[in-house]
Every structure is written in C-alpha cells, then in structure tokens.
Coordinates of N, CA, C and O in Angstrom, one line a residue:
X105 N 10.1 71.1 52.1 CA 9.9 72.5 52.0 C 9.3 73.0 53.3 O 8.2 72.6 53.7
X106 N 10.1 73.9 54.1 CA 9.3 74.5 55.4 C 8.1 75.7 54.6 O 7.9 76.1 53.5
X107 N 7.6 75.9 56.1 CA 6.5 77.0 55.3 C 7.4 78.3 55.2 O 8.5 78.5 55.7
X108 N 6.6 79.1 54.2 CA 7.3 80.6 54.1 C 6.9 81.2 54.9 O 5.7 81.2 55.2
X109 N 8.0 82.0 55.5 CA 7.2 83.0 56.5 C 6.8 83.8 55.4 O 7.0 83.6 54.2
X110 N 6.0 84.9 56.2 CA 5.0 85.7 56.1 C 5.4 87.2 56.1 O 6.0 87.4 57.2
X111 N 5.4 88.2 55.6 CA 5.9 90.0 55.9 C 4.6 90.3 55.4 O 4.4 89.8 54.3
X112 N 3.6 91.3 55.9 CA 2.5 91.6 55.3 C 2.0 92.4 56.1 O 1.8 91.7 57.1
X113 N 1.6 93.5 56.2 CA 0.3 94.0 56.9 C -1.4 93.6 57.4 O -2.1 94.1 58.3
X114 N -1.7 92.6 56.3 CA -2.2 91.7 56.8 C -2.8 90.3 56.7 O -2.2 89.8 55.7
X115 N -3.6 89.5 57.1 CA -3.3 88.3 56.9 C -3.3 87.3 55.3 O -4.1 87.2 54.3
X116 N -2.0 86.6 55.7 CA -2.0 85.9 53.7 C -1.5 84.9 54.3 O -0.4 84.6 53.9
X117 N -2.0 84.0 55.4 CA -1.7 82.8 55.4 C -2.6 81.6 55.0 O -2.6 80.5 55.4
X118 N -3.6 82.3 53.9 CA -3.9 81.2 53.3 C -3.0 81.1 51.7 O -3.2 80.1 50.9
X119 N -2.3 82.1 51.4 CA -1.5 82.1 50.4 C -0.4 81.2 50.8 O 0.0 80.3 50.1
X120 N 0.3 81.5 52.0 CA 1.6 80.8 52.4 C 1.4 79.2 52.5 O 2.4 78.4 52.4
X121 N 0.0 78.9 52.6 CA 0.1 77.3 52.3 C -0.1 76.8 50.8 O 0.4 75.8 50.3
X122 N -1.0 77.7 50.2 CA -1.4 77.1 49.2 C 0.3 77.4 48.2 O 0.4 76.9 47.1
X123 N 1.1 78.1 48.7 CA 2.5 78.6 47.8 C 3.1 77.4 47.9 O 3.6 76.7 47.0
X124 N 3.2 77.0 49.4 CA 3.8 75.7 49.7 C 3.4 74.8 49.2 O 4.4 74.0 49.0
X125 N 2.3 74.2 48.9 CA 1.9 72.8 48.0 C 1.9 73.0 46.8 O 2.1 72.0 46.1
X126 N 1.7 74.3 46.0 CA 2.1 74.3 44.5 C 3.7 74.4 44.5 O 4.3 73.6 43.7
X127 N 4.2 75.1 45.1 CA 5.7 75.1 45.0 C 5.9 73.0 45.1 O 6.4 72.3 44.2
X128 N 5.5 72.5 46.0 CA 5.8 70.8 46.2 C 5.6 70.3 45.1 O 6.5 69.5 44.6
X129 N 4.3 70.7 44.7 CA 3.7 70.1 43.4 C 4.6 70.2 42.1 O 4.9 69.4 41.3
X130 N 5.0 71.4 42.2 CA 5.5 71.8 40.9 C 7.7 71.2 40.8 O 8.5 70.8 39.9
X131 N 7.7 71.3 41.6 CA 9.0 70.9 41.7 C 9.4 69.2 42.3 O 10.5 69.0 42.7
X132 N 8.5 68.3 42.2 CA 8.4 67.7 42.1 C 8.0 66.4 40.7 O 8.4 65.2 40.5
X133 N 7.0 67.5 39.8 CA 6.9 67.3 38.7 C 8.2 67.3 37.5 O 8.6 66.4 36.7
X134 N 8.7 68.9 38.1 CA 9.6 69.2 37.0 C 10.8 68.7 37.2 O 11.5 68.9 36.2
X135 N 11.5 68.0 38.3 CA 12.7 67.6 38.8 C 12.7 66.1 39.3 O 13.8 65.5 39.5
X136 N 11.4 65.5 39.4 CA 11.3 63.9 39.9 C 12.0 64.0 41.4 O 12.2 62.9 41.8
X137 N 12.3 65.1 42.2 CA 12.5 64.8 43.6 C 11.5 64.6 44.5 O 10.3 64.9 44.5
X138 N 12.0 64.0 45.3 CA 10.5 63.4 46.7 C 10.5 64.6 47.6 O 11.4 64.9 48.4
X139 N 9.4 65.0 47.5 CA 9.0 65.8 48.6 C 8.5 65.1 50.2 O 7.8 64.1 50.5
X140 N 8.9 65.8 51.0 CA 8.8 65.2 52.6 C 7.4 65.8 53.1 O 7.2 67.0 53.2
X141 N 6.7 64.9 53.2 CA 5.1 65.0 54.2 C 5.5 66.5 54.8 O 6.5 66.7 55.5
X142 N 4.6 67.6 54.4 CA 4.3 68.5 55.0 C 4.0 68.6 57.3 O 4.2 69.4 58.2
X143 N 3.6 67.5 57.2 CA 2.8 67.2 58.4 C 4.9 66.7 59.6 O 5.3 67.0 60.7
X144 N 5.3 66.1 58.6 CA 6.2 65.8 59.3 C 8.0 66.7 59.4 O 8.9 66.7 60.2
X145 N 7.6 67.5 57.6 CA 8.4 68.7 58.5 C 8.2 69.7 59.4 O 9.0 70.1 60.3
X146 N 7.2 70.2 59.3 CA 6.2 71.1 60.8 C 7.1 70.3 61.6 O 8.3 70.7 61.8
X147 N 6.6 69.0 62.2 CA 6.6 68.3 63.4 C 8.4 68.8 63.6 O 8.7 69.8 64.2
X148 N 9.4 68.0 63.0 CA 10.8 68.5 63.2 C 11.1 69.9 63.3 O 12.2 70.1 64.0
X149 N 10.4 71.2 62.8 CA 11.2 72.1 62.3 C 10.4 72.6 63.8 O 10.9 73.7 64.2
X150 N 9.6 72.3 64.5 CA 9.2 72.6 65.6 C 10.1 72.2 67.1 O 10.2 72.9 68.1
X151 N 10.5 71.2 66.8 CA 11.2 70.4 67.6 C 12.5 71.1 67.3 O 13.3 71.2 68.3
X152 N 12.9 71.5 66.4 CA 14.3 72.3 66.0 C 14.4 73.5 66.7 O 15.4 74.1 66.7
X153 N 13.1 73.9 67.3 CA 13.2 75.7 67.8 C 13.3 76.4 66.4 O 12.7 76.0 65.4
X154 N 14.3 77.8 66.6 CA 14.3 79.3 65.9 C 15.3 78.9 64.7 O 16.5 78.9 64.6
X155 N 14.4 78.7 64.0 CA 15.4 78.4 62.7 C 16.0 79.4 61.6 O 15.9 79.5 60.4
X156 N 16.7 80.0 62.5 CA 17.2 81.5 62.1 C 18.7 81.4 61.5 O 19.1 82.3 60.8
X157 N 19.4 80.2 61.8 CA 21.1 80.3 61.3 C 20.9 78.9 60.5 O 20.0 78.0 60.6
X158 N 21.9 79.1 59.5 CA 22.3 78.4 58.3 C 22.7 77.0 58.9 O 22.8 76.1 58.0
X159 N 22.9 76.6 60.2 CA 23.6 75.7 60.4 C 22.5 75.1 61.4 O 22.9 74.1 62.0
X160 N 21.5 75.5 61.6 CA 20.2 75.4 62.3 C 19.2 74.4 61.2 O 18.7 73.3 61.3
X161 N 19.2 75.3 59.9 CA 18.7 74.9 58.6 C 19.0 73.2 58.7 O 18.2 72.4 59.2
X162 N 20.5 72.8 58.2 CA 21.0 71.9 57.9 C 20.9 71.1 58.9 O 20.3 70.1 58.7
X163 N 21.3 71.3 60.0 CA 20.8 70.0 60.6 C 19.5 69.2 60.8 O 19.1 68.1 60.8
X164 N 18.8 70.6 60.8 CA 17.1 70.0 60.6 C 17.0 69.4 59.1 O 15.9 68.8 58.9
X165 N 18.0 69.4 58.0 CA 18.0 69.0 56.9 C 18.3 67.2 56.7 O 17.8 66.3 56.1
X166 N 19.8 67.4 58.2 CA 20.0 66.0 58.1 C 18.9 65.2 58.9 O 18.7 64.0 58.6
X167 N 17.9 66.0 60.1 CA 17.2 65.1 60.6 C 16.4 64.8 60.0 O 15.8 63.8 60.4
X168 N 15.9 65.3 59.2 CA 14.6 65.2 57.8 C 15.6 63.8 56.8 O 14.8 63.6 56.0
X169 N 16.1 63.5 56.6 CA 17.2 62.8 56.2 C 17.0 63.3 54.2 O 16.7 62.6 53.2
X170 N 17.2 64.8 54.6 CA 16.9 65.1 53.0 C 18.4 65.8 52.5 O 19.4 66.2 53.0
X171 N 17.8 65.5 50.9 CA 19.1 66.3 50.3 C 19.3 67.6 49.8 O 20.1 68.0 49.0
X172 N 18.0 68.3 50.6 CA 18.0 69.7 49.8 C 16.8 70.2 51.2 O 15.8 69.5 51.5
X173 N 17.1 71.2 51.7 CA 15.8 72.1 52.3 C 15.6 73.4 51.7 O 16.6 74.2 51.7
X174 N 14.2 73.9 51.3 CA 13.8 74.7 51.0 C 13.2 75.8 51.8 O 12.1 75.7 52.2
X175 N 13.7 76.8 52.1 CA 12.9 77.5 52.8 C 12.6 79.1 52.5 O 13.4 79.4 51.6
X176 N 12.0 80.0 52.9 CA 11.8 81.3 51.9 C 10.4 82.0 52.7 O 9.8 81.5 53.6
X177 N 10.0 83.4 52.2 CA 8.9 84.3 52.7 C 8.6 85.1 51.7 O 9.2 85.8 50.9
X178 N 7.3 84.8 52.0 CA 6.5 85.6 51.2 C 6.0 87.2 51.5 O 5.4 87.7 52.5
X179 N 6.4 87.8 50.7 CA 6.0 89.5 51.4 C 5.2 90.3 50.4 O 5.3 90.3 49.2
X180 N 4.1 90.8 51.2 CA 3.0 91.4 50.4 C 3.6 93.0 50.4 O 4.2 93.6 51.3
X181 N 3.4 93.3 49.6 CA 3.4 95.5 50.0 C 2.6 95.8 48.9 O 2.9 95.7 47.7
X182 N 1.4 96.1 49.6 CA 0.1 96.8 48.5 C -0.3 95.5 48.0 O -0.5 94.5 48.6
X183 N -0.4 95.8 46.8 CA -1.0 94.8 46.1 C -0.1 93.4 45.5 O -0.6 92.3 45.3
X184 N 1.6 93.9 45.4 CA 2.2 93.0 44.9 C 2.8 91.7 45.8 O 3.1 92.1 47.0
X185 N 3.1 90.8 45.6 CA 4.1 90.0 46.3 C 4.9 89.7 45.6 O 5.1 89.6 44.4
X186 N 5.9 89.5 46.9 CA 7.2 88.8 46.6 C 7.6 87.5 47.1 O 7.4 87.3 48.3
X187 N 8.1 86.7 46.5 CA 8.8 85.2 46.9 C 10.2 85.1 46.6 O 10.8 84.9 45.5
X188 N 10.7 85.2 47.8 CA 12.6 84.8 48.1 C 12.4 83.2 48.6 O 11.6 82.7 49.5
X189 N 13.2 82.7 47.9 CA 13.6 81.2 48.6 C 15.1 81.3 48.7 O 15.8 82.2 48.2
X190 N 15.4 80.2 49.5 CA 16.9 79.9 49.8 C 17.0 78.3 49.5 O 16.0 77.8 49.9
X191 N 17.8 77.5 48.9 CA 17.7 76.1 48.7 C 19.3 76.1 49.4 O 20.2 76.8 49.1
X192 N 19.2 74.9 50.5 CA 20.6 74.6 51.4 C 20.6 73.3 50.7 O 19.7 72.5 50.6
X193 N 21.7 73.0 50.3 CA 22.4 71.9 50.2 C 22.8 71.0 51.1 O 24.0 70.8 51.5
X194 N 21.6 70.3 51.6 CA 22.0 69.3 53.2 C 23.4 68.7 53.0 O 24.4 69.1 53.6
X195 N 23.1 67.5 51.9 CA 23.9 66.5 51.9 C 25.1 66.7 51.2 O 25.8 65.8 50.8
X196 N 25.3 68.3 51.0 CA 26.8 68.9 50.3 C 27.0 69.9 50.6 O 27.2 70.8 49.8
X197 N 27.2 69.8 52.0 CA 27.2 71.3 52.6 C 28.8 72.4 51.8 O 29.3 73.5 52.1
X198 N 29.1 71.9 51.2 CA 30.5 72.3 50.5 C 29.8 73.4 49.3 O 30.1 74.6 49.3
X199 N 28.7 72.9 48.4 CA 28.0 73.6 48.0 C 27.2 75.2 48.2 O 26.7 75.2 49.4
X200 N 27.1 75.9 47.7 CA 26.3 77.1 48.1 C 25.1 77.3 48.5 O 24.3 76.7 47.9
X201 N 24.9 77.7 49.1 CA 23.1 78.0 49.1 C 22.9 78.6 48.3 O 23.6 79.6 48.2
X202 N 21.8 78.4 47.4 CA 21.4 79.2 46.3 C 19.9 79.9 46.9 O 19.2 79.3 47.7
X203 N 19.7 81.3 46.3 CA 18.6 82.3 46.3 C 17.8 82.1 45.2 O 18.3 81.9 44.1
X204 N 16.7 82.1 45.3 CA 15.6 82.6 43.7 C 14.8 83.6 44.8 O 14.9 83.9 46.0
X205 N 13.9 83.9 43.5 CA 13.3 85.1 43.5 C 12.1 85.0 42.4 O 12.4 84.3 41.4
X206 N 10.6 85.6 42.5 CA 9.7 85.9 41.9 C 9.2 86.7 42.4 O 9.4 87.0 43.6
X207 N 8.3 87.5 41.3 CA 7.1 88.5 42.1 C 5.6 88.1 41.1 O 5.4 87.4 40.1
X208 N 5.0 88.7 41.8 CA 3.5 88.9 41.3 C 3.0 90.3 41.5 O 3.2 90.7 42.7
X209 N 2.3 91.1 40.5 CA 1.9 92.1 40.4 C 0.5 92.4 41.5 O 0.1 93.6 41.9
X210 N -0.3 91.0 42.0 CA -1.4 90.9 42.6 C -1.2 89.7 42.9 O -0.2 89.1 42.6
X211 N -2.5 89.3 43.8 CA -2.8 88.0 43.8 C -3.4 87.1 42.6 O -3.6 85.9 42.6
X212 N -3.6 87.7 42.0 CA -4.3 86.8 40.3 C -3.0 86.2 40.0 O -2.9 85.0 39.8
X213 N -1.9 87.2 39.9 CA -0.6 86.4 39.3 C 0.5 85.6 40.1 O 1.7 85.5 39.9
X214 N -0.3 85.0 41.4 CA 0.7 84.3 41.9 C 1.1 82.9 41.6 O 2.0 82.2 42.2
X215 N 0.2 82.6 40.6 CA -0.1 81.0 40.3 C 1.5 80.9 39.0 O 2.3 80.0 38.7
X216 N 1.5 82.1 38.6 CA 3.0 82.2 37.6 C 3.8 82.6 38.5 O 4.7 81.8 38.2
X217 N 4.2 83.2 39.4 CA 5.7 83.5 40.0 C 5.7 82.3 40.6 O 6.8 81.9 40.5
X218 N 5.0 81.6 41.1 CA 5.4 80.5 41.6 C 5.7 79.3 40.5 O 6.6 78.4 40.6
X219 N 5.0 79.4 39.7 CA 5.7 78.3 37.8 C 7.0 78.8 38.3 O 7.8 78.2 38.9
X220 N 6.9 80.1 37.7 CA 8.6 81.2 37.4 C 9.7 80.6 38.3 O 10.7 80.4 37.7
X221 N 9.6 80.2 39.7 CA 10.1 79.9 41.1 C 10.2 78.6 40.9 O 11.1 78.2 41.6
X222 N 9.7 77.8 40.3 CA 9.5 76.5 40.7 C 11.2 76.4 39.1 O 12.4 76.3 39.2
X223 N 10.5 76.4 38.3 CA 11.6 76.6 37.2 C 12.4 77.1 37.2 O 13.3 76.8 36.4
X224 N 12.8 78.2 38.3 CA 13.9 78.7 38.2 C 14.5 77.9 38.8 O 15.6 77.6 38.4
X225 N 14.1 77.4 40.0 CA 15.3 76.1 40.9 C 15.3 75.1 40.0 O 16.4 74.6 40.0
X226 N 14.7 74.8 39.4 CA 14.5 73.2 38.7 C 15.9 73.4 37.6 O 16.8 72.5 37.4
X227 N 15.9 74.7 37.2 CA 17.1 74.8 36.0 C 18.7 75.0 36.6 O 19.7 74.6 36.2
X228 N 18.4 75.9 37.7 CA 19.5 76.0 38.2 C 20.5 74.7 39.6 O 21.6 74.4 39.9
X229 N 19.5 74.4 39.9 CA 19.8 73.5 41.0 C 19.6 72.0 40.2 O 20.0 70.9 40.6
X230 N 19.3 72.1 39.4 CA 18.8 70.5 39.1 C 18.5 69.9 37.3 O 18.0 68.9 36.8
X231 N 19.3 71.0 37.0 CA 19.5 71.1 35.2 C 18.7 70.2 34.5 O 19.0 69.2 34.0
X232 N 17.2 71.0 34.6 CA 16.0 70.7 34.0 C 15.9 72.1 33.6 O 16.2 73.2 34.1
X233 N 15.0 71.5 31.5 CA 15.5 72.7 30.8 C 13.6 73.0 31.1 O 12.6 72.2 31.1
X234 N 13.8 74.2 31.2 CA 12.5 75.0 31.1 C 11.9 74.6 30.0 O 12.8 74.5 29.1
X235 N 10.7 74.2 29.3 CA 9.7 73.7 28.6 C 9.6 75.2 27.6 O 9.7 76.3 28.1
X236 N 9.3 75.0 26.2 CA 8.8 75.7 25.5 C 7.8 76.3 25.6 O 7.0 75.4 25.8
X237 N 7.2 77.3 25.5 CA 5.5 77.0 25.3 C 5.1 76.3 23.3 O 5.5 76.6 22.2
X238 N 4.1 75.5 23.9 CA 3.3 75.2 22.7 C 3.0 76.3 21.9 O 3.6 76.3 20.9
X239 N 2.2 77.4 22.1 CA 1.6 78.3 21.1 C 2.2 79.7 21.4 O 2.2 80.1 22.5
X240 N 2.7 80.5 20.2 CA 3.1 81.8 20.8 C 1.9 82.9 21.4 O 0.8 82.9 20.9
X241 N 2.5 83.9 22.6 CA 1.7 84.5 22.9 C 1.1 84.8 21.7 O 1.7 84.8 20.7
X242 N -0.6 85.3 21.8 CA -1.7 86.2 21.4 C -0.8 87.4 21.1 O 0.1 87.9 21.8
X243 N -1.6 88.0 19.5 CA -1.0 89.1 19.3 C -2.5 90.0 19.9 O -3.8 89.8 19.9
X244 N -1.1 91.3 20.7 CA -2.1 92.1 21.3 C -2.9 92.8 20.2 O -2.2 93.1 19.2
X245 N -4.7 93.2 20.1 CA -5.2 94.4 19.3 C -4.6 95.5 19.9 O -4.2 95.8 21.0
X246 N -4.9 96.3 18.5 CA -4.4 97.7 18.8 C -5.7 98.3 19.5 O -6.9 97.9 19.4
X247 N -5.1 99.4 20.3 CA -6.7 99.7 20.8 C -6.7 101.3 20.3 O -6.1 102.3 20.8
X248 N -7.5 101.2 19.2 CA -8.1 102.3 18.2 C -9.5 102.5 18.1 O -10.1 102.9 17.1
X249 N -10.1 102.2 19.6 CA -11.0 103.1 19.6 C -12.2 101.7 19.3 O -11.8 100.6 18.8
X250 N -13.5 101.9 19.6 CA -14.7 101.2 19.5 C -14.9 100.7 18.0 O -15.2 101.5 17.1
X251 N -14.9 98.9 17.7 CA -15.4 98.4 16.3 C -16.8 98.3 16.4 O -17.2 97.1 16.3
X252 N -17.4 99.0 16.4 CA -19.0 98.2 16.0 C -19.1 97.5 15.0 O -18.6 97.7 13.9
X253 N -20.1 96.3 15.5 CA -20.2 95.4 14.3 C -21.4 95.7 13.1 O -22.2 96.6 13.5
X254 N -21.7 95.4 12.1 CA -22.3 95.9 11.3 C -24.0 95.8 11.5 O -24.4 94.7 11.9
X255 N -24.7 96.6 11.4 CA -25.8 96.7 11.2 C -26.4 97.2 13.1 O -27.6 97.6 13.4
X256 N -25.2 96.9 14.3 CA -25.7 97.4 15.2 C -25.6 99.1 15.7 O -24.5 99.5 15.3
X257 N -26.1 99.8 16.1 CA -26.9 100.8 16.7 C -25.8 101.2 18.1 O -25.4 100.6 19.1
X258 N -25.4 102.6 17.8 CA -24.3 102.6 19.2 C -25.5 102.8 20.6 O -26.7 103.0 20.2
X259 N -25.4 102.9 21.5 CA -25.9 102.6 22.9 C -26.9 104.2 22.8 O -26.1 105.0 22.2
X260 N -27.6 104.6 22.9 CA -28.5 105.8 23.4 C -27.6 106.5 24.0 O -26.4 106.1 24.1
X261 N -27.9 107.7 24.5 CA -27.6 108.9 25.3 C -28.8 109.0 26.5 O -30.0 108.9 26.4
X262 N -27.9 109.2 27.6 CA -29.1 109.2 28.9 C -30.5 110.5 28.8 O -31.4 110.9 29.5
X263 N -30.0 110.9 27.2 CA -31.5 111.6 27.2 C -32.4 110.9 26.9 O -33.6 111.3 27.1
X264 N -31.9 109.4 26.2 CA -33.1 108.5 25.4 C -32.9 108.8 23.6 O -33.4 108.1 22.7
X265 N -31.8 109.8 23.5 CA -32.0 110.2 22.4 C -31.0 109.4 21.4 O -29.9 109.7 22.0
X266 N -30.6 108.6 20.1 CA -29.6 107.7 19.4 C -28.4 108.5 19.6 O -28.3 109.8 19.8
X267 N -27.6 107.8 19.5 CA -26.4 108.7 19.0 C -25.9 109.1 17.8 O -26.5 108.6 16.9
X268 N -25.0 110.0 17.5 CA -25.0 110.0 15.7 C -23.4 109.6 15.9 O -22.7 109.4 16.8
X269 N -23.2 109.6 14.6 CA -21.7 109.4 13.9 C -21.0 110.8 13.8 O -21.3 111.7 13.0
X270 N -20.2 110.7 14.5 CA -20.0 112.3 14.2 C -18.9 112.2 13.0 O -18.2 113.2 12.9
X271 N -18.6 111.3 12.2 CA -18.0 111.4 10.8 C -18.4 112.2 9.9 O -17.8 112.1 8.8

C-alpha cells in the first residue's frame, strides 16, 4: 500500500498514516493477503521518482515483487473526507484497475469509510463476502420533546423561581 496523497487546505498527515495502517490492517484481516513493510515500500516508491503513470505504478509493483499495489488520496473539503483508491493488478496486467471510493462526514467517521473501503476491495477484488452484523441497528427514539422521570422537579428559571407545567 503506498501512502495516500493528501488534497487539503490543511495539515492531515497524521490521518494519511493512520488510513494507511488500518487500511493494511483491515485488508489483510479480511482477504488473508501479505502486506509489504511500510518502511520498504517508501524506500522503492522513492527510488521510483513521480509515480504519476499507470505503468510507473506497475513496475514499482513488479519491484516490490507484489501482486496487487494499492494506491489512492485522501481529500478533506470542510469538514468531510474523501477516500479514492486505485488497486493495479501487478501480476495481471491484462486485468483492470479497479477504483473504490468512501467518504466520511468528519473525522469521527473515518474509522467506517475506511471498514466501508477496506470491504469494498475485499468483495470486489478478492470475493470475500462482507460479514453480517450480529445485532440490528438500535431503534432510533422519537424525539417528542423532554421525558422527565417521575417524582423529579424540572430545572428552575434564572429567576430562582420552579417551573410550572403548563398543561
């Protein structure tokens, strides 16, 4: 997996690493493939120069002697991100490159677009069936307004004075 570049206004490269070892983590889990030492694709994809053409990709794929390179960017705008990956097919260049895609609404939800990302290659590239969930979502409450519980007292008024029921 190379690192994802970066599109942002401003700095998220502590997201771009931590994307890259859960993305490792997770697709590793869900597909049983060997991930390549972080430390030693740097080292090649550096030695490769501007890895800007498809055919640039792949050979740094064959010198990695892997069967799949992953590569992709992460883009912030406002508050949301986005994750595009590309997966090249080293050792079958006959094959497509395939695209995924996730987003996150913030940073609290990037820990699921990256599940979402990691699953979506796993099913498509490598026909591993997405897991059930164990429990169905939580049903949402309706939101009808304040339940007080019995025998408690609603909050004062900044005069000091109780509140009433206006029922």
């Amino acid at each position: 997996i190379l690192p994802f570049a970066t599109n942002a206004s401003k700095d998220i490269s502590y997201l771009q690493a931590g994307i890259r070892n859960m993305l490792a983590s997770r697709l590793a889990t869900n597909t049983g493939v060997i991930i390549i030492d972080q430390s030693r694709v740097e080292q090649q994809a550096k030695a490769a120069g501007d890895l800007k053409e498809q055919g640039q990709l792949m050979q740094l794929g064959n010198t990695l002697q892997t069967d799949y390179l992953l590569s992709g960017t992460l883009t912030a705008i406002g508050q949301s991100l986005s994750l595009d990956a590309k997966l090249y097919p080293v050792k079958d260049p006959a094959k497509p490159v395939e695209s995924f895609y996730a987003s996150a609404a913030s940073e609290d939800d990037i820990i699921s677009a990256v599940d979402s990302l990691a699953w979506d290659i796993a099913e498509k590239s490598f026909g591993k069936q997405r897991p059930v969930p164990k429990y169905p979502q939580q049903a949402q409450m309706p939101a009808t307004g304040a339940m007080p519980m019995p025998g408690m007292q609603p909050p004062a008024l900044p005069t000091g004075e109780p509140q009433t029921d206006p029922a």
